[in-house]
XYZ file of C-alpha atoms in Angstrom:
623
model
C 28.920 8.619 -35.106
C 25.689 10.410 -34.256
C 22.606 7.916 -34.996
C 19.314 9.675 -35.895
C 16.551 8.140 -37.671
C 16.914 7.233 -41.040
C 20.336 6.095 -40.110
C 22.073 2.997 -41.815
C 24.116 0.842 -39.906
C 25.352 -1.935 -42.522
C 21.943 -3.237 -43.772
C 19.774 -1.708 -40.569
C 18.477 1.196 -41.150
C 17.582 3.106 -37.535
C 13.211 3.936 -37.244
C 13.592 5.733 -33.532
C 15.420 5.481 -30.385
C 13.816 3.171 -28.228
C 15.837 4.306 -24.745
C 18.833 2.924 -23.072
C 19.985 -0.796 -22.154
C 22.812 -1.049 -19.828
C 26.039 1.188 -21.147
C 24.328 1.540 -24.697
C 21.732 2.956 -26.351
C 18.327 0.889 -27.897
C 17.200 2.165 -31.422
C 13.963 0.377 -32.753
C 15.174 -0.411 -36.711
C 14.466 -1.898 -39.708
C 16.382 -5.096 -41.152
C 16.308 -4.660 -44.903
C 17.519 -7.874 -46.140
C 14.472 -9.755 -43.825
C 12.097 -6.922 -43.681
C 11.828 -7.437 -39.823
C 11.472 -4.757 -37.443
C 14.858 -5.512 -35.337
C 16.323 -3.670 -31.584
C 19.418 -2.385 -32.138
C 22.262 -1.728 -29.413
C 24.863 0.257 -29.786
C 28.155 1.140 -27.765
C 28.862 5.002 -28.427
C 31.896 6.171 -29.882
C 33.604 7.250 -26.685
C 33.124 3.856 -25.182
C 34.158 1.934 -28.180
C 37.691 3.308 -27.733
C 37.780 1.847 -24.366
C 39.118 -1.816 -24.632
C 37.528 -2.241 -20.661
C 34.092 -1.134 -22.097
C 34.312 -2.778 -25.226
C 35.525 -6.214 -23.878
C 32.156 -6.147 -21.770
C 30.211 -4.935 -25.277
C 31.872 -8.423 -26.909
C 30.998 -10.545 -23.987
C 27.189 -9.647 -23.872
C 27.299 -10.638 -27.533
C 28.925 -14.209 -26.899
C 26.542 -14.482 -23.365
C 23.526 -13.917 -25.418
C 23.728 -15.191 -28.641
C 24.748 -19.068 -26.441
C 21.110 -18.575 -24.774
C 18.208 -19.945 -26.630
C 15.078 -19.497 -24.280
C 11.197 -18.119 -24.419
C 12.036 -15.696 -21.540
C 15.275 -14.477 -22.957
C 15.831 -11.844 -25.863
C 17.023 -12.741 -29.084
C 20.623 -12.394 -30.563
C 20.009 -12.429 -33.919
C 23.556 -10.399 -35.165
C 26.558 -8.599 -34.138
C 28.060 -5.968 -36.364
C 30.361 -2.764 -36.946
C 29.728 0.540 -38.954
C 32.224 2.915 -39.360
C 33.994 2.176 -36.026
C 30.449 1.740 -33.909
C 29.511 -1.579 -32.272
C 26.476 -2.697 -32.285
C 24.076 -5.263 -31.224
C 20.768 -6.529 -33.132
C 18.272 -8.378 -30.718
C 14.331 -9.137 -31.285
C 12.354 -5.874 -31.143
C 9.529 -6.455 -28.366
C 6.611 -4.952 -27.756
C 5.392 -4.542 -24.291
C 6.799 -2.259 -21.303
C 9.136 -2.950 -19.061
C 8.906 -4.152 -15.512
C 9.988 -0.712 -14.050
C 7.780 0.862 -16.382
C 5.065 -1.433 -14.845
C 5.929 -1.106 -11.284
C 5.320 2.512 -11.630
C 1.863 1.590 -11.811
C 2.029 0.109 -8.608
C 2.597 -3.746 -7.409
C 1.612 -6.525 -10.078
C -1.498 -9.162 -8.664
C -0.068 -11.606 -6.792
C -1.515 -14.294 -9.618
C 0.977 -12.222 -12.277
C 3.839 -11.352 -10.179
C 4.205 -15.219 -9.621
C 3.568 -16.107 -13.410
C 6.364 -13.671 -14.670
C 8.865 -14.378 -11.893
C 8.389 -18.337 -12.524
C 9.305 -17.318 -16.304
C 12.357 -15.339 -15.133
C 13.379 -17.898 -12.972
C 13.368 -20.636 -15.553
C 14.701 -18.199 -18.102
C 18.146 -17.526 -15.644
C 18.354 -21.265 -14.634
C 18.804 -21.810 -18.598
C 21.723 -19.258 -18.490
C 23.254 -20.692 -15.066
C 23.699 -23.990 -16.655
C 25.232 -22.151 -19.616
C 27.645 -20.663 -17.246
C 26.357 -17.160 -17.612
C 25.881 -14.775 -14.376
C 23.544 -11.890 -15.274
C 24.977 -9.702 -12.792
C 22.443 -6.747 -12.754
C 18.784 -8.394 -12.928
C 16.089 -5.545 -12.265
C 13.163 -4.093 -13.548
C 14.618 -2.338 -16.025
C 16.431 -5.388 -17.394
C 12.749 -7.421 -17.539
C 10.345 -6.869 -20.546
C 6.772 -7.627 -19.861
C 5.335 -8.903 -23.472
C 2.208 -10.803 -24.796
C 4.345 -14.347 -24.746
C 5.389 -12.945 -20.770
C 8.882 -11.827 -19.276
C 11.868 -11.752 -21.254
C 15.489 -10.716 -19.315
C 17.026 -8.127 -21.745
C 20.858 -7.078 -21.362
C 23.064 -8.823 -20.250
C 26.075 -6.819 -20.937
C 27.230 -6.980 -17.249
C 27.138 -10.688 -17.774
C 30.283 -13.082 -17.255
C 30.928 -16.256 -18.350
C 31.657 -18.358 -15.414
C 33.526 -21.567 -15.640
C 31.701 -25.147 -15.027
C 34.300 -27.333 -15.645
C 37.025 -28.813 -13.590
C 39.949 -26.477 -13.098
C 43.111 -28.072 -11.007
C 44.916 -26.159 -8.157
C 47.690 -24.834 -10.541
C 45.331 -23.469 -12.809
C 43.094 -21.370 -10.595
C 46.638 -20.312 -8.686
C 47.791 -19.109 -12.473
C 44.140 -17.630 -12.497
C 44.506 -16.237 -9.338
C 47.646 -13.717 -10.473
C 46.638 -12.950 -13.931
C 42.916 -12.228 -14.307
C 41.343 -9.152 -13.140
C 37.900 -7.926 -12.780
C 36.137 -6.002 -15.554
C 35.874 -3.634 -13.796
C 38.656 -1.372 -11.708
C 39.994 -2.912 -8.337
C 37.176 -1.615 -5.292
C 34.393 -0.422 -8.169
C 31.236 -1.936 -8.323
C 29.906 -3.655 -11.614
C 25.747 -3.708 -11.515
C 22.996 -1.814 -10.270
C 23.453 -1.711 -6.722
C 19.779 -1.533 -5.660
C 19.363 -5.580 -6.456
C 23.330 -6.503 -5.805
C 23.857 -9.345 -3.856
C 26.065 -8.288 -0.470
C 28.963 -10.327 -1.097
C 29.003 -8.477 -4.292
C 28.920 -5.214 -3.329
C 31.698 -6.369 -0.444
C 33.825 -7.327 -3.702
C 33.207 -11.111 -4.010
C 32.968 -12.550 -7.246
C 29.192 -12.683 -7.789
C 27.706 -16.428 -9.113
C 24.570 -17.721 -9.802
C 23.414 -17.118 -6.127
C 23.885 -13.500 -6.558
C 21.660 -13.478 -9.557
C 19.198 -14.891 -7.494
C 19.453 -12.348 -4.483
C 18.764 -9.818 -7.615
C 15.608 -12.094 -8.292
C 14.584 -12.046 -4.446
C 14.506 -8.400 -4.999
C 12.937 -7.910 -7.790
C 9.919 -10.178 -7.004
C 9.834 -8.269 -3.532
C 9.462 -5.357 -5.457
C 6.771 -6.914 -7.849
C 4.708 -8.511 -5.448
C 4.971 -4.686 -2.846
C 5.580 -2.187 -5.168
C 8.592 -1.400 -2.634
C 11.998 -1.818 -2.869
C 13.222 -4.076 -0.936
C 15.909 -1.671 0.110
C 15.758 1.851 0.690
C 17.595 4.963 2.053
C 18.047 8.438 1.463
C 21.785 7.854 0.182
C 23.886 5.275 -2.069
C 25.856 4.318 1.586
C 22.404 4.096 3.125
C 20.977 1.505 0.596
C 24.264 -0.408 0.362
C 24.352 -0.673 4.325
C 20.384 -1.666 4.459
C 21.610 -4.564 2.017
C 24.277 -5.723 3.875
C 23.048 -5.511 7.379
C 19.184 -4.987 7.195
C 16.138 -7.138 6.058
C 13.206 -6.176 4.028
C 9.787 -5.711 6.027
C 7.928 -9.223 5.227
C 5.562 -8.902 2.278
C 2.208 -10.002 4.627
C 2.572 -6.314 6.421
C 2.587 -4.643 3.173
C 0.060 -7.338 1.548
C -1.853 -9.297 4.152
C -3.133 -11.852 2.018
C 0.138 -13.190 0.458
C 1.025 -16.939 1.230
C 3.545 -17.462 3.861
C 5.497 -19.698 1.628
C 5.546 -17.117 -1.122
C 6.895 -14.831 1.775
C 9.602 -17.213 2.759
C 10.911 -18.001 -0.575
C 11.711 -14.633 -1.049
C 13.050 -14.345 2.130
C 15.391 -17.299 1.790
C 16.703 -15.168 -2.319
C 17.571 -12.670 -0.127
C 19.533 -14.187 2.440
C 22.559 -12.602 3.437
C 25.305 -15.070 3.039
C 24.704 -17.413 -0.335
C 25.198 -20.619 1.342
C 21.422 -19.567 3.082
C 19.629 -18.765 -0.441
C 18.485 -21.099 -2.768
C 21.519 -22.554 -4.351
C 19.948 -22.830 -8.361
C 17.724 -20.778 -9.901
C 16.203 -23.932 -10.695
C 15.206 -24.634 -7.051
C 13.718 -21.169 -7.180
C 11.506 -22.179 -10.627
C 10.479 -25.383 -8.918
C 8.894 -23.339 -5.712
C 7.209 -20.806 -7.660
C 5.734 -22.960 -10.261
C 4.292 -24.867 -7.114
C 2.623 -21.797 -5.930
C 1.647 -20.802 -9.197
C -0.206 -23.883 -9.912
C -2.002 -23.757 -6.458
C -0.239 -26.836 -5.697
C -0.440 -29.111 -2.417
C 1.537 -32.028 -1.544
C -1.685 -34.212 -2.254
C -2.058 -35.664 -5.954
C -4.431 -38.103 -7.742
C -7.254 -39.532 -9.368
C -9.719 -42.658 -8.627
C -12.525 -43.436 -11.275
C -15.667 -42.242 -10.300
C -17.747 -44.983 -8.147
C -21.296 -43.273 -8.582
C -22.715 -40.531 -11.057
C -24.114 -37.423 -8.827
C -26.819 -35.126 -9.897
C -26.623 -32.103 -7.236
C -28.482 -33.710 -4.473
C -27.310 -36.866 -5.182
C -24.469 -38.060 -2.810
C -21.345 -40.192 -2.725
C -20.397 -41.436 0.588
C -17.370 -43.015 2.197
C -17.472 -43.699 5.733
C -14.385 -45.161 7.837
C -15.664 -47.030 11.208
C -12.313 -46.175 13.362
C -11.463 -47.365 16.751
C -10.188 -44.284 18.864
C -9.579 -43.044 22.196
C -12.469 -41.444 24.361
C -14.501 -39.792 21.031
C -14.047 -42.140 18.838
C -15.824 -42.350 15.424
C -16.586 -42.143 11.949
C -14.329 -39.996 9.706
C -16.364 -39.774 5.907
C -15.835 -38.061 2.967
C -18.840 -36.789 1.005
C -19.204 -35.230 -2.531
C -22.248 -33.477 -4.122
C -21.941 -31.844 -7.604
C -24.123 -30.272 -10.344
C -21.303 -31.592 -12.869
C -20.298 -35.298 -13.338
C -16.334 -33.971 -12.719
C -14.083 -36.672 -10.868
C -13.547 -36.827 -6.954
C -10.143 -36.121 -5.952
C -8.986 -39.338 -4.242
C -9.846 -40.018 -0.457
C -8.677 -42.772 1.900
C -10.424 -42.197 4.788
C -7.942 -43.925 6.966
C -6.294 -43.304 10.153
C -3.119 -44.235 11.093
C -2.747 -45.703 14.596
C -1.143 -41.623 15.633
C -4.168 -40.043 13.722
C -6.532 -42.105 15.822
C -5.749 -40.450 19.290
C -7.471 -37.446 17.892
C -8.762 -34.305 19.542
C -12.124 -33.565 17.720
C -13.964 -32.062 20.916
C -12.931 -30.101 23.876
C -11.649 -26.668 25.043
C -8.443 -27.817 23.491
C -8.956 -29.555 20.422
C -8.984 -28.566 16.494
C -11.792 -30.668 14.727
C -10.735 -31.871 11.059
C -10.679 -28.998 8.760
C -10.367 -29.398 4.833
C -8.157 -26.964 2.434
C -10.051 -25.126 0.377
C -9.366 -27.018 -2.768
C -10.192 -30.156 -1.017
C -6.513 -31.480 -1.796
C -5.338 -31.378 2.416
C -6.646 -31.783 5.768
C -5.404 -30.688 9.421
C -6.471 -31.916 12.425
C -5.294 -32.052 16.203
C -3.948 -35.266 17.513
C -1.819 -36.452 20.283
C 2.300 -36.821 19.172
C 4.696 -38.869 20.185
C 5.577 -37.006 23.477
C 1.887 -37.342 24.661
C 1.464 -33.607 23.241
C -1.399 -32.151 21.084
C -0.284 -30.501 18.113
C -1.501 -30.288 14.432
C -1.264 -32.819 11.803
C -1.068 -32.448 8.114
C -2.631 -34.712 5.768
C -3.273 -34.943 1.765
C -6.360 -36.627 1.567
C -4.550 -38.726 -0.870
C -2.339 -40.461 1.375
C -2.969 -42.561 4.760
C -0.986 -40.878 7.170
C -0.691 -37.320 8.267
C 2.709 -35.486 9.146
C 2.610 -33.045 11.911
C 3.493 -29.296 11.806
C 6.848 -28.282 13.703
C 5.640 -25.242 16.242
C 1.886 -26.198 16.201
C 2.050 -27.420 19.756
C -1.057 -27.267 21.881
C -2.328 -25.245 18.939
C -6.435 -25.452 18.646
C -9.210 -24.564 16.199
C -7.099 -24.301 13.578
C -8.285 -22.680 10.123
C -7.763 -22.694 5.899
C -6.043 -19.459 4.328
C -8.127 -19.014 1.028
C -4.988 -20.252 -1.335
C -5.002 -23.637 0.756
C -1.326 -23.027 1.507
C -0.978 -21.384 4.718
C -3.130 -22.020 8.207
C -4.580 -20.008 11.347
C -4.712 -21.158 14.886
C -4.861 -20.341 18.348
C -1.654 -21.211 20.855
C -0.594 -20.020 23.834
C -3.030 -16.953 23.835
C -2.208 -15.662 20.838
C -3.962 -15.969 16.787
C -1.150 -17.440 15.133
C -0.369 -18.070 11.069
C 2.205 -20.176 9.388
C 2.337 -22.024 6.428
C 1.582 -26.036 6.166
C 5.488 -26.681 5.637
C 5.616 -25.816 9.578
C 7.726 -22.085 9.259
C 7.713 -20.575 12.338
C 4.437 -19.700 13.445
C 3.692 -15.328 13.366
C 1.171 -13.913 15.942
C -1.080 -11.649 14.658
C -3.427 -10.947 17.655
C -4.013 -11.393 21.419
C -6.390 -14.527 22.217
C -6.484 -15.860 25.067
C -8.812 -18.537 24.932
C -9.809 -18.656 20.946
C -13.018 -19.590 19.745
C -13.156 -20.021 15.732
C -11.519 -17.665 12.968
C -11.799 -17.277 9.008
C -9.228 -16.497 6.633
C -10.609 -14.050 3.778
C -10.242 -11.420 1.362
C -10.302 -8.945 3.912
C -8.339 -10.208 6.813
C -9.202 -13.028 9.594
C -12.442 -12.911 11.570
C -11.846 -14.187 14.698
C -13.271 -14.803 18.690
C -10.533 -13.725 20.792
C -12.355 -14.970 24.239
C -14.939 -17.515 25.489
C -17.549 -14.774 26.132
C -16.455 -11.973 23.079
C -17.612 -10.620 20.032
C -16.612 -11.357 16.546
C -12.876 -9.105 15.529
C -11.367 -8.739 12.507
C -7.731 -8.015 12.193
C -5.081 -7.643 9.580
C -3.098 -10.895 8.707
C 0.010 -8.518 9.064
C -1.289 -7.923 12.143
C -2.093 -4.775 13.782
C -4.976 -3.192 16.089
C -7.541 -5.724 15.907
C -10.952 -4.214 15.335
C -14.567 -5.608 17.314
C -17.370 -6.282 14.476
C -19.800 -7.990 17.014
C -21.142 -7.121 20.961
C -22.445 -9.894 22.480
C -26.069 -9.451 23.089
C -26.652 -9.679 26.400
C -29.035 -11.301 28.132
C -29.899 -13.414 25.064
C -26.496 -14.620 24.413
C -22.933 -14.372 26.121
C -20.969 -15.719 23.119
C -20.234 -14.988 19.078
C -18.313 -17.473 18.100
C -16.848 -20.036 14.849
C -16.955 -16.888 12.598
C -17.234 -17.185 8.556
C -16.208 -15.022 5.963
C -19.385 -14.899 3.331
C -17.611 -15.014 -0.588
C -18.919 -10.977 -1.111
C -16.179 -10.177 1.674
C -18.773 -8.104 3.374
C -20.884 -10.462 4.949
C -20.225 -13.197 7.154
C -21.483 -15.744 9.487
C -21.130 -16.567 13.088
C -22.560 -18.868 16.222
C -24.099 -17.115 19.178
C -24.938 -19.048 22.514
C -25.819 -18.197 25.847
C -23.566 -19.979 28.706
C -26.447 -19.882 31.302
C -29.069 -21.260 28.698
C -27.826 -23.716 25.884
C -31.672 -24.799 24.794
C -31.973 -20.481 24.356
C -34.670 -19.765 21.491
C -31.987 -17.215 20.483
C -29.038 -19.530 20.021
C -28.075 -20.229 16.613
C -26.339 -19.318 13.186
C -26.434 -15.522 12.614
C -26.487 -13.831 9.353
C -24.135 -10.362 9.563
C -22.340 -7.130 7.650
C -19.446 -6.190 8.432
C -21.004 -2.362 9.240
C -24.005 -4.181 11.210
C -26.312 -2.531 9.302
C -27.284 -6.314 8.829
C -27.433 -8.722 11.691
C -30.003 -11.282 12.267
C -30.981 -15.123 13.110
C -30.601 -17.381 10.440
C -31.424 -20.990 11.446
C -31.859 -21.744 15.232
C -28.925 -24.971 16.025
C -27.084 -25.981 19.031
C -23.986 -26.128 16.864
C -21.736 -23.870 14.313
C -22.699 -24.171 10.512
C -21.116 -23.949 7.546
C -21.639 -22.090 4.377
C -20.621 -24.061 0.924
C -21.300 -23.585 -2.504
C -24.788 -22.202 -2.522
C -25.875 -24.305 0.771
C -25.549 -24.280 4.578
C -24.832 -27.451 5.934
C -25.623 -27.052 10.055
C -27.360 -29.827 12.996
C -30.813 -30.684 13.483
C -30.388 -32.788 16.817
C -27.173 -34.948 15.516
C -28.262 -35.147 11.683
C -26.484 -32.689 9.677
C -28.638 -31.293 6.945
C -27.769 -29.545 3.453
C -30.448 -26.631 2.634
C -30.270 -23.752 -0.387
C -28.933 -20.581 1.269
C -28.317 -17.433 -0.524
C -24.978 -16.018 0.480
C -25.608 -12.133 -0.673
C -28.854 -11.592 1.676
C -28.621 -14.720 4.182
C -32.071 -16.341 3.358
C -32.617 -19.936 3.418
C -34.749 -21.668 1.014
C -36.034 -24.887 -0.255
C -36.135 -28.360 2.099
C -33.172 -29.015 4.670
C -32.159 -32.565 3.372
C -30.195 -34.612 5.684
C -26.593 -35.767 4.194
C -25.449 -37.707 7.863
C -26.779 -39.344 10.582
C -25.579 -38.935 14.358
C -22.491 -36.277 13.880
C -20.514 -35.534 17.094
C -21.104 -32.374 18.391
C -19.837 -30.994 21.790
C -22.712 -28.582 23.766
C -19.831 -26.968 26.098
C -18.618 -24.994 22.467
C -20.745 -25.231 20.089
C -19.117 -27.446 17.972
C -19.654 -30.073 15.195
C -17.369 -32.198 14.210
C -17.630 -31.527 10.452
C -15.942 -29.344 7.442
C -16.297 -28.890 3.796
C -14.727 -28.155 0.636
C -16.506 -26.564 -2.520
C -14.124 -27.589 -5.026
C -14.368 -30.087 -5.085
C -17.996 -30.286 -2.638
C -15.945 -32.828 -0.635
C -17.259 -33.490 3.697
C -14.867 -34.544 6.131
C -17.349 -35.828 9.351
C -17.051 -37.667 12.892
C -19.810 -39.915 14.015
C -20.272 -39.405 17.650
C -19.534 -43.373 19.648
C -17.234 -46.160 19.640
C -17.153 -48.170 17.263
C -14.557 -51.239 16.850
C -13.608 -52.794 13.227
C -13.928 -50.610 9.879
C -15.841 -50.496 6.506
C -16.305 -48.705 3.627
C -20.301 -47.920 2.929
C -22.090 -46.168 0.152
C -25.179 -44.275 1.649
C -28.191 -42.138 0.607
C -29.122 -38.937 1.339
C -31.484 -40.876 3.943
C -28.647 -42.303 5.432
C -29.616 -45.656 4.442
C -26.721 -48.250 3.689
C -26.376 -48.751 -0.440
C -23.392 -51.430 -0.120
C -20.503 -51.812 1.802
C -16.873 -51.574 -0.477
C -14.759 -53.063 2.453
C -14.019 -53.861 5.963
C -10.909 -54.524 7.712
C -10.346 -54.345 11.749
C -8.658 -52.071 13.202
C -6.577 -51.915 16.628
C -7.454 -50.459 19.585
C -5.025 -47.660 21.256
């Protein structure tokens, strides 16, 4: 039957062909008993005859029409006209995701919201016992209401229930494949490798397909290529993808290992649900952290007005005060904060050649910090500032001056003379750069600035890694150090520390203000220790106070009065050091008060530092 428009099958009457979908063709029509505009599929002629082709026609239409989900097409009928088969599914506007990709890669922020949807969308047909079997671009709308899987014509129903040994030995001799012994059913591009080796595929195959796919989304590359059918197949079954950070630097490591671990070879290594899968992405799509909560707000805050909580800890050698501070212009709620340490916490490494000084996520939600593990060993610890204890990060041994990717998720550091990144879940740390003695790098937009060396300049290099290149020359006589870089929130600016070895109390050491073409590169504040930029202010020292003072990020003037938010922070003259670090959402200041102190309270204080009321005290052991 040749279809044109105007054509009539049973009440639909046929507007325009709308392409292909699988082995049939898509015609966008008209129901006339609804007066909806409908998709139509239909199995041509020469197919029809074939019982092989048109069992697989009949089992898309029993797969779909069991599936009732957002991210899934409609069924809405199944008919025959004068011996053609056809298919009527919702008619969707949008494009399709190979349509898209031609475009290039999707934002990482839409790549993740679409694949979440898909992921949900197949863990809805898993549990329904239906395989996709050839998930790919061209089987993924992109609408208004988000992705929808279309066609699943290669689907097969797979058995959930209980089946004894003499039934699946009966199965065993009697059923055969859909397809011909040795042929391949699918789009081979996204097949799963036992698949294409002739296993049966099952719900992990689908999500090998998805690994692909979101590769693919997230690059704008396949995830396999070759010049030849045999050449893909063989990269699938023997080769691995190159990891999404050296095509885009700035993706999170976890979002790089979850897609890793779809496209594991063998399926006992992948995710084993596609539910697993939604669970992961929806975490990363939601910026989540392992830290959760709410307390009621203690004290309304105007934006100089400050909240403080300081901990009086007992610790070994530096010992001190661990606070958290919080200055708004809004009256929003803090995130929770204990500021307690756990007897392992409190043999911390603040200061020193060696060390890694607390250092708060970006969202305020998680803190790291170097401490002393169970075999006597520094290595980093993760905390939520949520909980009470911190968990330390397999691989981070002897790691120091650790430092926030933007997304919160993922963390720099310097170990074993080498810039290192890994996620906070503690994947196997990546080197990115040569450092042999690291002092201070920043995670941004446009790649990690970083001090390679006790007596370099500032360097910026890819977070794939790569050639790193020198931003900053020391400038000798006056100085013989940039160091504790920070990327400025224009991505062309930044700040950094410069000191001079041979003259600490040097009029020219202090916080400079830089480009990233030099064309800008000047003395900001004169301090003996690193600042930090936050939301609209730089905190840095005066002596041991640390002041808060208006600082305008896009041409690196200071204005206004320096107000003092702390009395007597640790610092460490050997490198330049404070032992502070803030958030900006929320405006949250994790600090260590330089002394020992024995026994521990909570205190409200002013902007003066003077004591408002104490909340609690408790003692606390000595180690």
């Amino acid at each position: 039957m040749t279809i044109n428009s105007g054509t009539k099958l049973g009440p639909y009457q046929v507007i325009q062909p709308a392409g292909s979908g699988g082995m049939g063709e898509v015609y966008k029509a008209r129901d006339t008993r609804l007066d909806r505009t409908v998709a139509i599929k239909v199995l041509p002629s020469h197919l029809s005859a074939d019982a092989h082709f048109r069992e697989r026609f009949d089992r898309e239409a029993r797969a779909v029409s069991s599936l009732q989900h957002p991210h899934i097409c409609v069924l809405h009928d199944v008919g025959q006209h004068e011996g053609t088969d056809y298919l009527v599914m919702e008619y969707l506007e949008g494009e399709t995701l190979a349509e898209r990709l031609l475009k290039g890669p999707l934002p990482t922020e839409s790549a993740l919201r679409y694949a979440t949807e898909i992921a949900d969308a197949l863990d809805r047909a898993h549990k329904h016992g239906i395989v996709h079997r050839d998930l790919k671009p061209g089987n993924i709308m992109l609408t208004k209401s988000g992705a929808k899987i279309l066609d699943f014509g290669l689907a097969k129903e797979r058995k959930v229930s209980a089946i004894d040994a003499n039934t699946m030995t009966a199965m065993a001799t009697q059923a055969k494949p859909l397809t011909s012994e040795g042929s391949i059913v699918g789009t081979f591009q996204y097949m799963a490798p036992e698949t294409l080796e002739g296993t049966e595929a099952d719900a992990r195959s689908d999500i090998f397909s998805f690994g692909a796919v979101l590769y693919e989304m997230l690059t704008g590359k396949r995830a396999f290529t070759g010049k030849t059918q045999a050449s893909i197949i063989a990269a699938i079954l023997a080769s691995e993808p190159p990891p999404i950070a050296t095509i885009l630097p700035l993706t999170p490591l976890a979002l790089d290992r979850l897609v890793r671990t779809c496209l594991a070879k063998d399926p006992d290594d992948r995710f084993q649900s596609a539910h697993d899968v939604y669970l992961q992405l929806k975490w990363l799509a939601d910026g989540s952290s392992t830290a959760s909560g709410q307390m009621p707000v203690i004290l309304q805050r105007n934006k100089r007005e400050v909240t403080l909580w300081a901990l009086l800890a007992a610790a070994v050698l530096a010992a001190g005060i661990f606070g958290a501070l919080y200055w708004h212009s809004t009256q929003a709620k803090p995130l929770v904060v204990r500021a307690l340490l756990s007897e392992t916490s409190s043999r911390l490494l603040s200061t020193g050649d060696n060390a890694s000084p607390i250092v708060l996520s970006p969202d305020g939600k998680t803190a790291v910090y170097s401490a002393l593990g169970e075999l006597n060993r520094p290595m980093l610890y993760v905390r939520p500032v949520a909980t009470l204890t911190g968990t330390p990060i397999p691989g981070t041994e002897d790691a120091k001056f650790s430092f926030w990717s933007p997304d919160s998720h993922s963390l720099g550091f310097f170990q074993n003379a080498k810039l290192r990144i890994s996620d906070i879940s503690g994947t196997p740390p990546v080197s990115i750069a040569d450092a042999p003695d690291g002092r201070g790098g920043s995670w941004g937009p446009e790649g990690i600035l970083f001090t390679p060396d006790t007596r370099e300049g500032i360097f910026r290099v890819d977070t794939g890694g790569g050639a790193p290149k020198q931003i900053t020359t020391v400038k000798k006589p006056d100085a013989s150090t940039n160091r504790w870089p920070q990327w400025l929130p224009d991505g062309k600016h930044f700040l950094y520390f410069a000191g001079d070895h041979n003259n600490v109390r040097s009029d020219k050491t202090g916080e400079y203000f830089a480009s990233l073409d030099l064309k800008e590169d000047r003395l900001v504040v004169r301090t003996n220790a690193a600042a930090q930029y936050v939301d609209g202010s730089l905190l840095y020292l005066r002596d041991s106070a640390l002041v808060a003072q208006d600082f305008d990020a896009s041409t690196g003037k200071l204005s206004g009065d320096a107000q003092v938010i702390a009395q007597g922070v640790n610092s460490e003259i050997t490198t330049w050091k404070a032992v502070f670090h803030a958030s900006s959402d929320p405006n949250m200041l994790v600090y260590q008060i330089s002394g020992s102190v024995t026994g521990t309270k909570l205190q409200w204080v002013d902007l003066s530092g003077k004591v408002l009321g104490t909340v609690a005290a408790r003692k606390h052991s000595l180690m």
